[in-house]
Amino acid sequence: YAISPTENLVAIGYEDGQIDLQSLVSGAVLQRLSLHQNQIYSLAFSPDGQTLYSSSEDCTTRRWQVSSGQYTGQIEQPVTQVELYELTTSEIYVYYMEPLAQLNQMLGFGSWGRVAIWDLSNGKVKYVVEPAALEFYRGMMTVDLHFPENLSIDETNQQIIIGGVIYNMQDGSKIGELNPEDDPGYGQSICYPSNQVTADGQMRISDGIRALSGDLTGYLCILDSAGETPIYTLPVNPYKEETWSFLSKDGTRLYVMDQGGAIFVYQVVP
């Protein structure tokens, strides 16, 4: 799902490829978009709220006009090269998208831990960040291929953090590492940078992970206004590692989706 940055509107995608544009006030379905052939993986509104982007298991990423529900075309599908039994070119399934308002770009996070950046002015892929396969995964040396599963976006510093590795948002080049360990230690949390600020400006909401019983669990981190000091962490779902959070446009409600598709709603109070 995705929340409009300009209206009380939510876009919800379904397993059959259908997308509903629904009022957050009345719950009424305002537009029904039907073109994808398979499950919807991710939805994102443009910064001005006029365009909706959708990615699907059918390996297409499409554009829609929000006001009319009209389909306006596909954007370029990113590809990557992966070393399986041999070097193979593969299309990237896009599981998560987020607009980068300052750059007029869209970020997509998908299969093989890849991040694609699109230029929204022409729908073309600007570059793809291709993290290496992990040597260790959840504390154990890997046998099968595993790629980073955690993404954070720091627009203030123009950085993308994939599995603790920092990349330049302008060109995808590697800058350094946020956390040198493959996983946090038992009982420890990692809070990633965030630009989501509450209505009173006193707190930032960040996604995070915590290591418990050999597994990583999804957490929300409540940070101070500078985004540097954790105030507390909030468990979302002990069985799902990945979470995605969105503040409402007035900064008073927090919507959280876990990897299984469950949506949690929190009231933000001073």
CSV table of C-alpha atoms in Angstrom, one decimal:
chain,number,residue,atom,x,y,z
A,1,TYR,CA,0.0,0.0,0.0
A,2,ALA,CA,1.0,3.7,-0.2
A,3,ILE,CA,-0.4,6.9,1.4
A,4,SER,CA,-0.7,10.0,-0.8
A,5,PRO,CA,1.5,12.8,0.3
A,6,THR,CA,-1.1,15.4,-0.6
A,7,GLU,CA,-4.6,13.9,0.0
A,8,ASN,CA,-6.4,11.5,2.4
A,9,LEU,CA,-5.9,8.7,-0.1
A,10,VAL,CA,-4.4,5.2,0.1
A,11,ALA,CA,-3.5,2.9,-2.8
A,12,ILE,CA,-3.9,-0.8,-2.0
A,13,GLY,CA,-2.5,-3.6,-4.2
A,14,TYR,CA,-3.8,-7.2,-4.3
A,15,GLU,CA,-2.6,-10.6,-5.2
A,16,ASP,CA,-4.6,-10.7,-8.5
A,17,GLY,CA,-2.8,-7.5,-9.7
A,18,GLN,CA,-5.7,-5.1,-9.0
A,19,ILE,CA,-5.1,-1.7,-7.3
A,20,ASP,CA,-7.7,0.3,-5.5
A,21,LEU,CA,-7.4,4.0,-4.8
A,22,GLN,CA,-9.4,4.4,-1.6
A,23,SER,CA,-10.4,7.4,0.6
A,24,LEU,CA,-8.9,7.3,4.1
A,25,VAL,CA,-11.9,9.3,5.4
A,26,SER,CA,-14.9,7.4,4.0
A,27,GLY,CA,-13.2,4.1,3.0
A,28,ALA,CA,-14.8,4.4,-0.5
A,29,VAL,CA,-13.0,3.0,-3.5
A,30,LEU,CA,-12.5,6.0,-5.8
A,31,GLN,CA,-10.6,4.3,-8.7
A,32,ARG,CA,-9.9,0.7,-9.5
A,33,LEU,CA,-6.8,0.0,-11.6
A,34,SER,CA,-6.6,-3.3,-13.5
A,35,LEU,CA,-3.7,-4.0,-15.8
A,36,HIS,CA,-1.0,-6.0,-13.9
A,37,GLN,CA,-1.2,-9.7,-14.4
A,38,ASN,CA,0.2,-10.9,-11.1
A,39,GLN,CA,0.5,-9.9,-7.4
A,40,ILE,CA,1.3,-6.2,-6.6
A,41,TYR,CA,4.6,-5.9,-4.9
A,42,SER,CA,4.9,-2.2,-4.2
A,43,LEU,CA,3.1,1.1,-4.7
A,44,ALA,CA,4.4,4.7,-4.4
A,45,PHE,CA,3.0,8.2,-5.1
A,46,SER,CA,5.0,10.9,-6.8
A,47,PRO,CA,6.0,13.8,-4.4
A,48,ASP,CA,3.2,15.9,-5.9
A,49,GLY,CA,0.6,13.1,-5.4
A,50,GLN,CA,-0.5,13.2,-9.0
A,51,THR,CA,1.1,10.0,-10.2
A,52,LEU,CA,1.0,6.5,-8.7
A,53,TYR,CA,3.8,3.9,-9.5
A,54,SER,CA,3.1,0.2,-9.2
A,55,SER,CA,5.4,-2.8,-9.4
A,56,SER,CA,4.3,-6.4,-9.7
A,57,GLU,CA,5.3,-10.0,-9.9
A,58,ASP,CA,4.7,-9.7,-13.6
A,59,CYS,CA,8.1,-7.8,-13.6
A,60,THR,CA,6.7,-4.5,-14.8
A,61,THR,CA,6.6,-1.1,-13.1
A,62,ARG,CA,3.7,1.1,-14.3
A,63,ARG,CA,2.5,4.7,-14.0
A,64,TRP,CA,-1.1,5.9,-13.3
A,65,GLN,CA,-2.7,9.3,-13.2
A,66,VAL,CA,-4.3,9.5,-9.7
A,67,SER,CA,-7.1,11.9,-10.5
A,68,SER,CA,-8.5,9.8,-13.4
A,69,GLY,CA,-7.0,6.3,-12.8
A,70,GLN,CA,-5.7,6.4,-16.4
A,71,TYR,CA,-2.7,4.2,-17.2
A,72,THR,CA,0.2,6.4,-18.6
A,73,GLY,CA,2.8,3.8,-19.4
A,74,GLN,CA,5.7,1.7,-18.0
A,75,ILE,CA,9.0,2.9,-16.7
A,76,GLU,CA,12.2,1.0,-17.6
A,77,GLN,CA,12.5,-2.3,-15.8
A,78,PRO,CA,15.9,-2.6,-14.1
A,79,VAL,CA,18.2,-5.6,-14.7
A,80,THR,CA,21.3,-6.9,-12.9
A,81,GLN,CA,24.0,-9.5,-13.4
A,82,VAL,CA,24.2,-12.3,-10.7
A,83,GLU,CA,26.8,-15.0,-10.4
A,84,LEU,CA,24.8,-18.2,-10.0
A,85,TYR,CA,26.2,-21.3,-11.8
A,86,GLU,CA,27.4,-18.7,-14.3
A,87,LEU,CA,27.1,-14.9,-14.8
A,88,THR,CA,23.4,-14.4,-15.5
A,89,THR,CA,21.4,-11.3,-16.5
A,90,SER,CA,18.2,-11.1,-14.5
A,91,GLU,CA,15.3,-8.6,-14.3
A,92,ILE,CA,14.9,-7.1,-10.8
A,93,TYR,CA,11.6,-7.7,-9.0
A,94,VAL,CA,10.9,-4.4,-7.3
A,95,TYR,CA,9.6,-5.1,-3.7
A,96,TYR,CA,9.6,-1.5,-2.4
A,97,MET,CA,9.6,1.9,-3.9
A,98,GLU,CA,10.1,5.4,-2.5
A,99,PRO,CA,10.2,8.8,-4.2
A,100,LEU,CA,13.3,11.0,-3.7
A,101,ALA,CA,11.6,14.4,-3.8
A,102,GLN,CA,14.8,16.5,-3.8
A,103,LEU,CA,16.2,14.7,-6.9
A,104,ASN,CA,13.0,14.0,-8.8
A,105,GLN,CA,13.9,10.4,-8.7
A,106,MET,CA,12.3,7.1,-7.6
A,107,LEU,CA,14.2,4.4,-5.6
A,108,GLY,CA,13.3,0.7,-5.9
A,109,PHE,CA,14.6,-2.1,-3.7
A,110,GLY,CA,14.2,-5.6,-5.0
A,111,SER,CA,15.5,-9.0,-5.7
A,112,TRP,CA,19.2,-9.8,-5.2
A,113,GLY,CA,19.3,-6.9,-2.7
A,114,ARG,CA,19.5,-4.5,-5.6
A,115,VAL,CA,18.5,-0.8,-5.6
A,116,ALA,CA,17.4,0.9,-8.8
A,117,ILE,CA,17.2,4.6,-9.2
A,118,TRP,CA,14.8,6.0,-11.8
A,119,ASP,CA,14.8,9.5,-13.3
A,120,LEU,CA,11.1,10.5,-13.0
A,121,SER,CA,11.3,13.0,-15.8
A,122,ASN,CA,11.8,10.2,-18.4
A,123,GLY,CA,11.2,6.9,-16.5
A,124,LYS,CA,14.7,5.6,-17.3
A,125,VAL,CA,16.9,3.7,-14.9
A,126,LYS,CA,19.7,6.1,-13.8
A,127,TYR,CA,21.8,3.4,-12.1
A,128,VAL,CA,21.6,0.1,-10.1
A,129,VAL,CA,23.4,-0.5,-6.9
A,130,GLU,CA,24.6,-4.2,-6.8
A,131,PRO,CA,25.6,-5.3,-3.3
A,132,ALA,CA,27.8,-8.4,-3.0
A,133,ALA,CA,26.4,-11.7,-1.7
A,134,LEU,CA,26.8,-12.0,2.1
A,135,GLU,CA,29.5,-14.2,3.5
A,136,PHE,CA,27.6,-14.5,6.8
A,137,TYR,CA,23.8,-14.6,7.2
A,138,ARG,CA,22.3,-14.4,10.7
A,139,GLY,CA,25.5,-15.4,12.4
A,140,MET,CA,26.3,-18.4,10.1
A,141,MET,CA,28.5,-18.8,7.1
A,142,THR,CA,26.3,-18.9,4.0
A,143,VAL,CA,26.1,-22.0,1.7
A,144,ASP,CA,23.3,-20.7,-0.6
A,145,LEU,CA,23.4,-17.1,-1.9
A,146,HIS,CA,22.0,-14.5,0.5
A,147,PHE,CA,21.8,-10.8,-0.2
A,148,PRO,CA,21.2,-7.8,2.1
A,149,GLU,CA,17.6,-7.5,3.1
A,150,ASN,CA,17.5,-4.1,4.9
A,151,LEU,CA,17.3,-0.7,3.3
A,152,SER,CA,17.4,2.8,4.7
A,153,ILE,CA,17.3,6.1,2.9
A,154,ASP,CA,19.0,9.3,4.2
A,155,GLU,CA,18.0,12.1,1.9
A,156,THR,CA,19.5,14.8,4.1
A,157,ASN,CA,23.0,13.3,3.6
A,158,GLN,CA,22.2,11.9,0.1
A,159,GLN,CA,22.9,8.4,1.2
A,160,ILE,CA,21.4,4.9,0.7
A,161,ILE,CA,22.2,2.2,3.3
A,162,ILE,CA,21.8,-1.4,2.2
A,163,GLY,CA,22.5,-4.0,4.9
A,164,GLY,CA,24.7,-1.5,6.8
A,165,VAL,CA,26.8,-0.5,3.7
A,166,ILE,CA,26.5,3.2,2.7
A,167,TYR,CA,26.2,4.3,-0.9
A,168,ASN,CA,26.2,7.7,-2.5
A,169,MET,CA,22.6,8.6,-3.7
A,170,GLN,CA,23.9,10.6,-6.6
A,171,ASP,CA,25.8,7.8,-8.4
A,172,GLY,CA,25.5,4.6,-6.4
A,173,SER,CA,29.2,4.5,-5.4
A,174,LYS,CA,30.1,2.9,-2.1
A,175,ILE,CA,31.0,5.3,0.7
A,176,GLY,CA,31.6,3.1,3.7
A,177,GLU,CA,29.9,0.9,6.3
A,178,LEU,CA,27.4,2.0,8.9
A,179,ASN,CA,27.9,-1.1,10.9
A,180,PRO,CA,30.9,-3.4,10.4
A,181,GLU,CA,29.1,-6.5,11.8
A,182,ASP,CA,27.0,-8.7,9.6
A,183,ASP,CA,24.2,-8.8,12.2
A,184,PRO,CA,23.6,-7.0,15.5
A,185,GLY,CA,24.5,-8.9,18.6
A,186,TYR,CA,21.9,-10.7,20.7
A,187,GLY,CA,19.4,-8.3,22.1
A,188,GLN,CA,20.9,-5.3,20.3
A,189,SER,CA,19.0,-3.1,17.8
A,190,ILE,CA,20.1,-1.2,14.7
A,191,CYS,CA,18.2,2.0,13.9
A,192,TYR,CA,18.6,3.3,10.4
A,193,PRO,CA,18.5,7.1,9.4
A,194,SER,CA,15.1,8.6,8.7
A,195,ASN,CA,13.5,11.8,7.4
A,196,GLN,CA,10.1,11.0,8.9
A,197,VAL,CA,9.4,13.7,11.5
A,198,THR,CA,6.3,13.9,13.8
A,199,ALA,CA,3.9,16.8,13.7
A,200,ASP,CA,5.5,18.5,16.7
A,201,GLY,CA,9.0,18.1,15.3
A,202,GLN,CA,10.3,16.4,18.4
A,203,MET,CA,10.7,12.9,17.2
A,204,ARG,CA,11.8,10.9,14.1
A,205,ILE,CA,10.5,7.5,13.2
A,206,SER,CA,13.0,5.0,11.8
A,207,ASP,CA,12.9,1.3,10.8
A,208,GLY,CA,15.2,-1.0,12.6
A,209,ILE,CA,16.1,-4.6,13.4
A,210,ARG,CA,16.9,-6.5,16.6
A,211,ALA,CA,18.6,-9.9,17.1
A,212,LEU,CA,16.7,-12.3,19.3
A,213,SER,CA,17.0,-16.1,19.5
A,214,GLY,CA,19.1,-16.2,16.4
A,215,ASP,CA,16.6,-14.3,14.2
A,216,LEU,CA,16.2,-10.7,13.2
A,217,THR,CA,12.9,-9.1,14.1
A,218,GLY,CA,11.2,-5.9,12.8
A,219,TYR,CA,11.3,-2.9,15.1
A,220,LEU,CA,10.4,0.7,14.9
A,221,CYS,CA,12.9,3.1,16.4
A,222,ILE,CA,11.7,6.4,18.0
A,223,LEU,CA,14.6,8.8,17.7
A,224,ASP,CA,15.2,12.3,19.0
A,225,SER,CA,14.6,15.3,16.7
A,226,ALA,CA,18.2,15.2,15.4
A,227,GLY,CA,17.7,11.5,14.4
A,228,GLU,CA,20.8,10.5,16.4
A,229,THR,CA,19.7,9.2,19.8
A,230,PRO,CA,17.1,6.4,20.2
A,231,ILE,CA,14.4,7.2,22.7
A,232,TYR,CA,12.9,3.7,22.6
A,233,THR,CA,12.2,0.8,20.2
A,234,LEU,CA,8.8,-0.6,19.4
A,235,PRO,CA,8.3,-4.2,18.3
A,236,VAL,CA,6.0,-4.5,15.2
A,237,ASN,CA,5.9,-8.2,14.5
A,238,PRO,CA,8.2,-10.7,16.2
A,239,TYR,CA,8.0,-13.1,13.2
A,240,LYS,CA,8.7,-10.6,10.4
A,241,GLU,CA,12.1,-9.0,10.0
A,242,GLU,CA,11.3,-6.3,7.4
A,243,THR,CA,9.0,-3.4,8.1
A,244,TRP,CA,8.1,-0.2,6.1
A,245,SER,CA,6.7,2.8,7.9
A,246,PHE,CA,4.9,5.9,6.6
A,247,LEU,CA,3.8,9.0,8.6
A,248,SER,CA,0.4,10.5,7.6
A,249,LYS,CA,0.8,13.9,5.9
A,250,ASP,CA,-0.2,15.7,9.2
A,251,GLY,CA,2.4,13.7,11.2
A,252,THR,CA,-0.1,12.3,13.7
A,253,ARG,CA,-0.6,8.7,12.5
A,254,LEU,CA,2.0,6.1,11.6
A,255,TYR,CA,1.2,3.3,9.2
A,256,VAL,CA,3.5,0.2,9.3
A,257,MET,CA,3.5,-2.7,6.9
A,258,ASP,CA,5.5,-5.9,7.7
A,259,GLN,CA,6.9,-8.4,5.2
A,260,GLY,CA,3.8,-10.5,5.4
A,261,GLY,CA,1.5,-7.6,4.3
A,262,ALA,CA,-0.1,-6.9,7.7
A,263,ILE,CA,-0.7,-3.1,8.3
A,264,PHE,CA,-0.4,-1.6,11.7
A,265,VAL,CA,-1.7,1.9,12.6
A,266,TYR,CA,-0.2,3.9,15.5
A,267,GLN,CA,-1.4,7.2,16.9
A,268,VAL,CA,1.5,9.7,17.4
A,269,VAL,CA,1.1,11.8,20.5
A,270,PRO,CA,3.4,14.5,21.9
